[in-house]
Short mmCIF file of C-alpha atoms and ligand atoms in Angstrom, two decimals:
data_model
loop_
_atom_site.label_atom_id
_atom_site.label_comp_id
_atom_site.label_asym_id
_atom_site.label_seq_id
_atom_site.Cartn_x
_atom_site.Cartn_y
_atom_site.Cartn_z
CA UNK T 1 -5.08 -38.31 -16.10
CA UNK T 2 -4.68 -36.90 -12.60
CA UNK T 3 -4.17 -38.40 -9.19
CA UNK T 4 -4.40 -36.71 -5.82
CA UNK T 5 -1.49 -35.39 -3.82
CA UNK T 6 -1.79 -38.19 -1.25
CA UNK T 7 -1.55 -40.79 -4.03
CA UNK T 8 1.44 -39.06 -5.59
CA UNK T 9 3.07 -39.06 -2.14
CA UNK T 10 2.61 -42.85 -1.99
CA UNK T 11 4.54 -43.13 -5.24
CA UNK T 12 7.25 -40.76 -3.95
CA UNK T 13 7.55 -42.88 -0.84
CA UNK T 14 8.00 -46.01 -2.89
CA UNK T 15 10.74 -44.35 -4.93
CA UNK T 16 12.54 -43.23 -1.80
CA UNK T 17 11.69 -39.53 -2.04
CA UNK T 18 11.22 -38.41 1.56
CA UNK T 19 7.82 -36.98 2.51
CA UNK T 20 6.39 -35.95 5.90
CA UNK T 21 4.01 -38.40 7.56
CA UNK T 22 0.38 -37.74 6.67
CA UNK T 23 -3.14 -39.17 7.00
CA UNK T 24 -6.08 -38.97 4.61
CA UNK T 25 -9.34 -37.97 6.28
CA UNK T 26 -12.90 -37.28 5.18
CA UNK T 27 -14.42 -35.39 8.10
CA UNK T 28 -13.49 -32.60 10.49
CA UNK T 29 -13.60 -35.05 13.41
CA UNK T 30 -11.13 -37.35 11.65
CA UNK T 31 -8.85 -34.37 11.04
CA UNK T 32 -8.66 -33.75 14.80
CA UNK T 33 -7.83 -37.42 15.40
CA UNK T 34 -5.16 -37.32 12.69
CA UNK T 35 -3.57 -34.28 14.31
CA UNK T 36 -3.22 -36.18 17.59
CA UNK T 37 -1.85 -39.25 15.81
CA UNK T 38 0.86 -37.20 14.15
CA UNK T 39 1.90 -35.83 17.52
CA UNK T 40 3.68 -32.84 15.98
CA UNK T 41 3.30 -29.27 17.24
CA UNK T 42 2.18 -28.09 13.82
CA UNK T 43 0.28 -29.90 11.09
CA UNK T 44 -0.97 -28.81 7.72
CA UNK T 45 -4.51 -29.49 6.53
CA UNK T 46 -4.59 -29.86 2.75
CA UNK T 47 -7.57 -30.09 0.41
CA UNK T 48 -7.19 -33.03 -1.98
CA UNK T 49 -8.33 -31.60 -5.29
CA UNK T 50 -6.71 -31.78 -8.69
CA UNK T 51 -6.39 -28.02 -9.08
CA UNK T 52 -3.22 -26.34 -7.88
CA UNK T 53 -2.86 -22.99 -6.14
CA UNK T 54 -4.58 -24.39 -3.05
CA UNK T 55 -2.37 -22.35 -0.73
CA UNK T 56 -3.72 -19.16 -2.28
CA UNK T 57 -7.34 -20.26 -1.93
CA UNK T 58 -7.27 -21.37 1.72
CA UNK T 59 -7.00 -25.05 0.76
CA UNK T 60 -3.67 -25.51 2.60
CA UNK T 61 -3.56 -24.26 6.18
CA UNK T 62 -1.21 -24.70 9.11
CA UNK T 63 -2.85 -25.74 12.38
CA UNK T 64 -1.46 -25.93 15.91
CA UNK T 65 -4.06 -27.99 17.80
CA UNK T 66 -6.54 -30.78 17.23
CA UNK T 67 -9.32 -28.26 17.75
CA UNK T 68 -7.89 -25.99 15.09
CA UNK T 69 -7.40 -28.93 12.72
CA UNK T 70 -11.09 -29.70 13.12
CA UNK T 71 -12.17 -26.09 12.52
CA UNK T 72 -10.01 -25.67 9.45
CA UNK T 73 -11.12 -29.04 8.04
CA UNK T 74 -14.75 -28.04 8.60
CA UNK T 75 -14.19 -24.75 6.85
CA UNK T 76 -12.56 -26.42 3.81
CA UNK T 77 -15.20 -29.17 3.50
CA UNK T 78 -18.30 -26.98 3.81
CA UNK T 79 -17.98 -25.02 0.59
CA UNK T 80 -16.34 -25.28 -2.84
CA UNK T 81 -12.67 -24.40 -2.83
CA UNK T 82 -11.80 -21.58 -5.20
CA UNK T 83 -8.15 -21.28 -6.27
CA UNK T 84 -6.52 -19.45 -9.17
CA UNK T 85 -6.85 -22.74 -11.10
CA UNK T 86 -10.43 -23.85 -10.35
CA UNK T 87 -12.53 -21.21 -12.08
CA UNK T 88 -14.98 -19.01 -10.15
CA UNK T 89 -17.31 -21.82 -9.03
CA UNK T 90 -14.54 -23.74 -7.32
CA UNK T 91 -14.57 -27.47 -6.60
CA UNK T 92 -15.99 -29.42 -3.66
CA UNK T 93 -13.43 -31.06 -1.42
CA UNK T 94 -14.16 -34.63 -0.31
CA UNK T 95 -10.81 -35.63 1.11
CA UNK T 96 -8.20 -33.88 3.19
CA UNK T 97 -4.61 -34.72 3.93
CA UNK T 98 -3.41 -33.94 7.43
CA UNK T 99 0.37 -33.84 7.22
CA UNK T 100 3.05 -33.30 9.82
CA UNK T 101 4.10 -29.65 9.64
CA UNK T 102 7.71 -28.95 8.79
CA UNK T 103 9.88 -25.96 9.63
CA UNK T 104 10.93 -24.74 6.23
CA UNK T 105 14.31 -23.17 5.57
CA UNK T 106 13.95 -22.88 1.81
CA UNK T 107 11.45 -23.86 -0.91
CA UNK T 108 12.76 -25.31 -4.20
CA UNK T 109 10.97 -26.25 -7.40
CA UNK T 110 11.59 -29.58 -9.12
CA UNK T 111 9.53 -31.00 -11.94
CA UNK T 112 9.63 -33.16 -15.02
CA UNK T 113 7.34 -32.41 -17.93
CA UNK T 114 7.23 -33.34 -21.59
CA UNK T 115 8.99 -30.93 -23.91
CA UNK T 116 6.98 -31.48 -27.06
CA UNK T 117 9.27 -29.52 -29.36
CA UNK T 118 12.29 -31.51 -28.15
CA UNK T 119 10.24 -34.72 -28.13
CA UNK T 120 11.56 -35.80 -24.74
CA UNK T 121 10.99 -35.25 -21.04
CA UNK T 122 12.61 -32.19 -19.55
CA UNK T 123 13.60 -31.67 -15.95
CA UNK T 124 12.92 -28.18 -14.67
CA UNK T 125 14.36 -26.92 -11.38
CA UNK T 126 14.65 -23.65 -9.53
CA UNK T 127 15.90 -22.34 -6.26
CA UNK T 128 12.88 -20.04 -6.22
CA UNK T 129 10.16 -22.63 -5.56
CA UNK T 130 6.86 -22.20 -3.76
CA UNK T 131 3.59 -20.63 -4.70
CA UNK T 132 4.88 -18.04 -7.17
CA UNK T 133 6.91 -20.22 -9.51
CA UNK T 134 4.87 -19.01 -12.52
CA UNK T 135 5.99 -15.42 -11.89
CA UNK T 136 9.58 -16.60 -11.51
CA UNK T 137 9.40 -18.24 -14.92
CA UNK T 138 8.12 -14.99 -16.44
CA UNK T 139 10.27 -12.44 -14.64
CA UNK T 140 13.56 -14.26 -14.06
CA UNK T 141 13.84 -17.19 -16.45
CA UNK T 142 17.57 -17.47 -15.62
CA UNK T 143 16.54 -18.70 -12.16
CA UNK T 144 15.27 -21.88 -13.80
CA UNK T 145 17.38 -24.73 -15.19
CA UNK T 146 16.09 -27.11 -17.86
CA UNK T 147 17.72 -30.43 -18.55
CA UNK T 148 16.49 -32.78 -21.24
CA UNK T 149 16.12 -36.43 -20.31
CA UNK T 150 16.86 -39.18 -22.81
CA UNK T 151 13.67 -41.26 -22.66
CA UNK T 152 15.56 -44.51 -23.24
CA UNK T 153 18.76 -44.00 -21.25
CA UNK T 154 17.06 -41.98 -18.50
CA UNK T 155 18.56 -39.10 -16.56
CA UNK T 156 22.34 -39.44 -16.32
CA UNK T 157 24.26 -39.08 -13.04
CA UNK T 158 26.15 -36.00 -14.31
CA UNK T 159 22.82 -34.33 -15.02
CA UNK T 160 21.59 -34.98 -11.48
CA UNK T 161 24.85 -33.50 -10.15
CA UNK T 162 24.53 -30.47 -12.39
CA UNK T 163 21.00 -29.74 -11.16
CA UNK T 164 21.89 -30.27 -7.48
CA UNK T 165 24.79 -27.86 -7.95
CA UNK T 166 22.57 -25.30 -9.73
CA UNK T 167 20.18 -25.43 -6.79
CA UNK T 168 23.08 -24.63 -4.45
CA UNK T 169 23.24 -27.89 -2.52
CA UNK T 170 26.45 -29.20 -1.03
CA UNK T 171 27.64 -32.07 1.15
CA UNK T 172 25.05 -34.57 2.35
CA UNK T 173 22.16 -32.44 1.05
CA UNK T 174 23.66 -32.55 -2.45
CA UNK T 175 23.78 -36.33 -2.25
CA UNK T 176 20.14 -36.52 -1.17
CA UNK T 177 19.14 -33.96 -3.81
CA UNK T 178 20.81 -36.11 -6.51
CA UNK T 179 18.82 -39.10 -5.28
CA UNK T 180 15.54 -37.17 -5.32
CA UNK T 181 16.26 -35.90 -8.85
CA UNK T 182 17.23 -39.37 -10.11
CA UNK T 183 14.28 -41.09 -8.46
CA UNK T 184 11.79 -38.52 -9.72
CA UNK T 185 13.00 -39.16 -13.27
CA UNK T 186 12.71 -42.95 -12.77
CA UNK T 187 9.21 -42.55 -11.40
CA UNK T 188 8.30 -40.33 -14.34
CA UNK T 189 9.51 -42.82 -16.95
CA UNK T 190 8.28 -45.97 -15.18
CA UNK T 191 4.72 -44.71 -14.78
CA UNK T 192 4.33 -43.01 -18.19
CA UNK T 193 3.80 -39.70 -16.45
CA UNK T 194 3.27 -36.48 -18.36
CA UNK T 195 4.09 -34.29 -15.35
CA UNK T 196 5.79 -35.03 -12.03
CA UNK T 197 6.15 -31.96 -9.88
CA UNK T 198 7.49 -31.27 -6.40
CA UNK T 199 6.62 -27.73 -5.45
CA UNK T 200 7.96 -27.13 -2.99
CA UNK T 201 10.85 -29.43 -2.26
CA UNK T 202 12.05 -28.01 1.05
CA UNK T 203 15.05 -27.99 3.30
CA UNK T 204 14.09 -28.03 6.97
CA UNK T 205 15.60 -26.63 10.15
CA UNK T 206 16.64 -30.20 10.98
CA UNK T 207 18.58 -30.37 7.68
CA UNK T 208 16.21 -32.76 5.90
CA UNK T 209 15.21 -32.51 2.25
CA UNK T 210 11.48 -33.24 1.93
CA UNK T 211 8.82 -33.17 -0.75
CA UNK T 212 5.88 -31.38 0.90
CA UNK T 213 3.69 -31.21 -2.19
CA UNK T 214 3.29 -33.79 -4.94
CA UNK T 215 1.60 -33.56 -8.32
CA UNK T 216 1.68 -36.24 -11.00
CA UNK T 217 -0.28 -36.43 -14.25
CA UNK T 218 -0.21 -39.43 -16.54
CA UNK T 219 -0.46 -39.99 -20.25
CA UNK T 220 -3.99 -41.34 -20.84
CA UNK T 221 -2.77 -43.29 -23.85
CA UNK T 222 -0.40 -45.34 -21.70
CA UNK T 223 -2.91 -46.19 -18.97
CA UNK T 224 -3.60 -49.57 -20.54
CA UNK T 225 -0.19 -50.73 -19.32
CA UNK T 226 -0.36 -48.98 -15.94
CA UNK T 227 -2.90 -50.99 -13.98
CA UNK T 228 -1.99 -49.50 -10.65
CA UNK T 229 -2.22 -45.94 -11.89
CA UNK T 230 -5.50 -46.70 -13.58
CA UNK T 231 -6.86 -48.01 -10.26
CA UNK T 232 -5.74 -44.78 -8.57
CA UNK T 233 -7.70 -42.69 -11.04
CA UNK T 234 -10.89 -44.70 -10.67
CA UNK T 235 -12.48 -42.37 -8.15
CA UNK T 236 -11.26 -39.47 -10.18
CA UNK T 237 -12.76 -36.12 -9.40
CA UNK T 238 -14.25 -35.53 -12.79
CA UNK T 239 -17.59 -34.11 -13.75
CA UNK T 240 -20.02 -37.11 -13.75
CA UNK T 241 -21.46 -36.02 -17.09
CA UNK T 242 -17.93 -36.08 -18.55
CA UNK T 243 -17.47 -39.64 -17.30
CA UNK T 244 -20.78 -40.72 -18.85
CA UNK T 245 -19.82 -39.08 -22.12
CA UNK T 246 -16.44 -40.83 -22.13
CA UNK T 247 -18.18 -44.18 -21.67
CA UNK T 248 -19.95 -43.50 -24.97
CA UNK T 249 -16.76 -42.31 -26.71
CA UNK T 250 -17.99 -38.74 -26.77
CA UNK T 251 -15.65 -35.85 -26.01
CA UNK T 252 -17.66 -33.65 -23.68
CA UNK T 253 -16.43 -30.77 -21.58
CA UNK T 254 -18.82 -28.72 -19.51
CA UNK T 255 -18.49 -24.94 -19.82
CA UNK T 256 -20.06 -21.91 -18.17
CA UNK T 257 -22.52 -20.68 -20.79
CA UNK T 258 -26.11 -21.59 -21.66
CA UNK T 259 -26.10 -22.85 -25.24
CA UNK T 260 -25.63 -26.58 -25.49
CA UNK T 261 -23.70 -27.63 -28.59
CA UNK T 262 -23.72 -30.94 -30.37
CA UNK T 263 -21.16 -31.08 -33.13
CA UNK T 264 -19.08 -33.63 -35.00
CA UNK T 265 -15.36 -33.01 -35.13
CA UNK T 266 -13.25 -31.02 -32.69
CA UNK T 267 -12.42 -28.30 -35.22
CA UNK T 268 -16.06 -27.77 -36.13
CA UNK T 269 -16.94 -27.76 -32.42
CA UNK T 270 -14.41 -24.97 -31.84
CA UNK T 271 -15.74 -23.00 -34.81
CA UNK T 272 -19.29 -23.48 -33.54
CA UNK T 273 -18.35 -22.21 -30.09
CA UNK T 274 -16.66 -19.20 -31.68
CA UNK T 275 -19.80 -18.42 -33.68
CA UNK T 276 -21.97 -18.63 -30.59
CA UNK T 277 -19.67 -16.17 -28.84
CA UNK T 278 -19.52 -13.92 -31.89
CA UNK T 279 -23.28 -13.61 -31.78
CA UNK T 280 -23.27 -12.66 -28.13
CA UNK T 281 -23.90 -15.88 -26.18
CA UNK T 282 -21.73 -18.45 -24.42
CA UNK T 283 -21.50 -22.21 -25.06
CA UNK T 284 -22.62 -24.50 -22.21
CA UNK T 285 -20.33 -27.27 -23.35
CA UNK T 286 -17.88 -28.56 -25.88
CA UNK T 287 -19.22 -31.76 -27.39
CA UNK T 288 -17.69 -33.68 -30.23
CA UNK T 289 -19.71 -36.78 -31.08
CA UNK T 290 -16.96 -37.89 -33.44
CA UNK T 291 -17.21 -39.45 -36.84
CA UNK T 292 -18.55 -42.90 -36.08
CA UNK T 293 -20.98 -42.19 -33.25
CA UNK T 294 -23.97 -44.52 -33.07
CA UNK T 295 -27.54 -43.30 -32.72
CA UNK T 296 -27.39 -44.52 -29.12
CA UNK T 297 -24.29 -42.50 -28.30
CA UNK T 298 -25.76 -39.37 -29.86
CA UNK T 299 -29.00 -39.85 -27.94
CA UNK T 300 -26.91 -40.09 -24.77
CA UNK T 301 -25.21 -36.86 -25.82
CA UNK T 302 -28.59 -35.13 -25.96
CA UNK T 303 -29.50 -36.57 -22.56
CA UNK T 304 -26.33 -35.13 -21.07
CA UNK T 305 -26.95 -31.71 -22.60
CA UNK T 306 -30.61 -31.64 -21.61
CA UNK T 307 -29.85 -32.59 -18.02
CA UNK T 308 -27.66 -29.52 -17.61
CA UNK T 309 -29.94 -26.94 -15.94
CA UNK T 310 -27.86 -24.09 -17.41
CA UNK T 311 -28.79 -25.04 -20.96
CA UNK T 312 -31.35 -22.60 -22.37
CA UNK T 313 -30.96 -23.55 -26.01
CA UNK T 314 -29.27 -26.18 -28.15
CA UNK T 315 -27.36 -25.82 -31.38
CA UNK T 316 -26.74 -28.92 -33.46
CA UNK T 317 -24.11 -28.45 -36.13
CA UNK T 318 -23.26 -31.51 -38.14
CA UNK T 319 -21.16 -31.77 -41.23
CA UNK T 320 -21.82 -35.33 -42.29
CA UNK T 321 -18.74 -37.02 -43.64
CA UNK T 322 -18.18 -40.33 -41.97
CA UNK T 323 -20.92 -39.32 -39.54
CA UNK T 324 -24.26 -39.56 -41.24
CA UNK T 325 -26.86 -36.83 -40.91
CA UNK T 326 -29.69 -39.36 -40.63
CA UNK T 327 -28.04 -40.94 -37.57
CA UNK T 328 -28.08 -37.55 -35.91
CA UNK T 329 -31.67 -36.91 -36.99
CA UNK T 330 -32.77 -40.25 -35.52
CA UNK T 331 -30.99 -39.43 -32.26
CA UNK T 332 -32.73 -36.04 -32.12
CA UNK T 333 -36.10 -37.74 -32.59
CA UNK T 334 -35.26 -40.41 -30.01
CA UNK T 335 -34.23 -37.75 -27.49
CA UNK T 336 -37.41 -35.79 -28.21
CA UNK T 337 -39.52 -38.89 -27.49
CA UNK T 338 -37.57 -39.91 -24.39
CA UNK T 339 -36.93 -36.58 -22.74
CA UNK T 340 -38.45 -33.88 -24.89
CA UNK T 341 -36.79 -30.65 -25.89
CA UNK T 342 -38.10 -28.12 -23.41
CA UNK T 343 -35.67 -25.52 -24.78
CA UNK T 344 -35.23 -24.09 -28.28
CA UNK T 345 -33.26 -26.25 -30.67
CA UNK T 346 -31.64 -25.12 -33.89
CA UNK T 347 -30.36 -27.78 -36.25
CA UNK T 348 -27.93 -27.34 -39.08
CA UNK T 349 -27.13 -30.44 -41.06
CA UNK T 350 -25.04 -30.81 -44.19
CA UNK T 351 -23.36 -33.69 -45.96
CA UNK T 352 -23.89 -37.43 -46.06
CA UNK T 353 -27.58 -38.47 -46.04
CA UNK T 354 -28.74 -34.93 -45.36
CA UNK T 355 -31.85 -35.42 -47.50
CA UNK T 356 -32.98 -38.45 -45.51
CA UNK T 357 -32.25 -36.56 -42.29
CA UNK T 358 -34.37 -33.58 -43.34
CA UNK T 359 -37.27 -35.84 -44.23
CA UNK T 360 -37.05 -37.66 -40.89
CA UNK T 361 -37.08 -34.37 -38.99
CA UNK T 362 -39.96 -33.07 -41.09
CA UNK T 363 -42.01 -36.18 -40.29
CA UNK T 364 -41.23 -35.86 -36.57
CA UNK T 365 -42.15 -32.17 -36.44
CA UNK T 366 -44.89 -32.70 -33.88
CA UNK T 367 -42.43 -34.19 -31.41
CA UNK T 368 -40.09 -31.26 -31.94
CA UNK T 369 -42.12 -28.09 -31.36
CA UNK T 370 -39.09 -26.03 -30.35
CA UNK T 371 -36.97 -26.95 -33.37
CA UNK T 372 -35.73 -24.45 -35.90
CA UNK T 373 -33.54 -25.07 -38.95
CA UNK T 374 -30.23 -23.31 -39.52
CA UNK T 375 -29.41 -22.73 -43.19
CA UNK T 376 -25.71 -22.47 -42.45
CA UNK T 377 -23.55 -22.07 -39.37
CA UNK T 378 -23.94 -18.29 -39.17
CA UNK T 379 -27.69 -18.51 -39.58
CA UNK T 380 -27.91 -21.28 -37.00
CA UNK T 381 -25.76 -19.40 -34.48
CA UNK T 382 -27.80 -16.22 -34.99
CA UNK T 383 -31.08 -18.05 -34.56
CA UNK T 384 -30.14 -19.83 -31.35
CA UNK T 385 -28.51 -16.81 -29.73
CA UNK T 386 -31.53 -14.67 -30.65
CA UNK T 387 -33.77 -17.15 -28.83
CA UNK T 388 -31.64 -16.94 -25.71
CA UNK T 389 -31.12 -13.22 -25.61
CA UNK T 390 -34.63 -12.11 -26.54
CA UNK T 391 -36.61 -15.13 -25.43
CA UNK T 392 -38.51 -15.38 -28.71
P1 GDP H 401 -0.40 -25.61 -3.48
O1 GDP H 401 -0.61 -24.17 -3.12
O2 GDP H 401 -1.65 -26.24 -4.01
O3 GDP H 401 0.75 -25.81 -4.39
O4 GDP H 401 -0.10 -26.40 -2.09
P2 GDP H 401 1.28 -26.74 -1.35
O5 GDP H 401 1.17 -28.07 -0.77
O6 GDP H 401 2.46 -26.47 -2.22
O7 GDP H 401 1.28 -25.70 -0.15
C1 GDP H 401 1.34 -24.30 -0.35
C2 GDP H 401 2.35 -23.65 0.55
O8 GDP H 401 2.03 -23.91 1.91
C3 GDP H 401 3.78 -24.16 0.39
O9 GDP H 401 4.46 -23.53 -0.66
C4 GDP H 401 4.37 -23.83 1.73
O10 GDP H 401 4.83 -22.48 1.74
C5 GDP H 401 3.20 -23.93 2.68
N1 GDP H 401 3.29 -25.19 3.43
C6 GDP H 401 2.82 -26.40 3.07
N2 GDP H 401 3.14 -27.33 3.99
C7 GDP H 401 3.82 -26.68 4.96
C8 GDP H 401 4.44 -27.09 6.19
O11 GDP H 401 4.43 -28.25 6.59
N3 GDP H 401 5.06 -26.12 6.91
C9 GDP H 401 5.12 -24.82 6.50
N4 GDP H 401 5.77 -23.94 7.26
N5 GDP H 401 4.56 -24.41 5.36
C10 GDP H 401 3.92 -25.32 4.59
MN1 MN H 402 2.54 -26.72 -4.34
#
């Protein structure tokens, strides 16, 4: 689960990690007002989206007047922001952060993530922070220090000292760096985070040590005991169809292609997507209805797929184990009655109650004029891709 930079900054502030003053705004006019409120010579206008790499996509820009703050805000709000992490369509920006600009001396990288192979959090730090940290990790891994954190005892003082020393801090800055490192690890453990990243942590001309970017992700499975975090994620920038699907316990992820897939089981869903690609088309979504999905939930799944204007055909691939084929068949018929399949549909069913399912579909044939039957996965994938690519 993600939160926005401005929310992560609030948590930093509470844990005593210094951040520049900033205001959240929603319009270009408000951005101009925020610039004046800050009263600094330079401010930075920052798109609040979950994707990183904003600096490279024009989503983080320095401004030197209220007028310029307004223009830049306008420019960011009026079209989707494309960054190396958003995909080609980009994401719409609804909120901006207008932060006091700082005069940077050096950019450091500081983060805590989960090291799955070590089964504990790991603190990662580098003197080479900023927008190209990924290249640093590839080209000069020795410029990065990794320190495992005992999840029960927490980060130890000697570890904080070691990292501050590795980063080259001395004197008062080393003391502050140790505090930032220690507090970031407390924040990480207290909030059940899966990632807490400061990139960059900067030293300024005035000698301060400030976090000027903030990214925190949380473990979804721990949200039940993190009420405050859960509240922060409520207005999450997630695809509305994905939210609807989650409400029905469906795992749905929208993709770029035009063949809607309805499958049970994540592994089978992956295999189905592979088969669609193998036969020359692209899946419009990943959708796993799970083992115990009700007819209602599966009908909702069809609604979600059918509402996607990119979908030009639908492939249903069900291997009935715990899921029953007749439940799926009933949902298909329900969806046909409610919405109607305006696009070709190929259905492949095997397993529990498949005979009943086939009979149900046979009886409902008139409601399903675009339906074809797939004998097996290959046959089904071939049939649906042929419909898309040749229009027959
Ligand atoms: P990201 O690209 O999404 O990670 O966004 P960041 O918030 O990290 O900003 C990208 C880059 O903009 C930083 O690495 C800095 O180089 C620069 N930047 C951000 N805020 C300031 C600022 O207040 N002053 C200056 N001089 N540069 C900034
Ligand atoms: Mn950053």
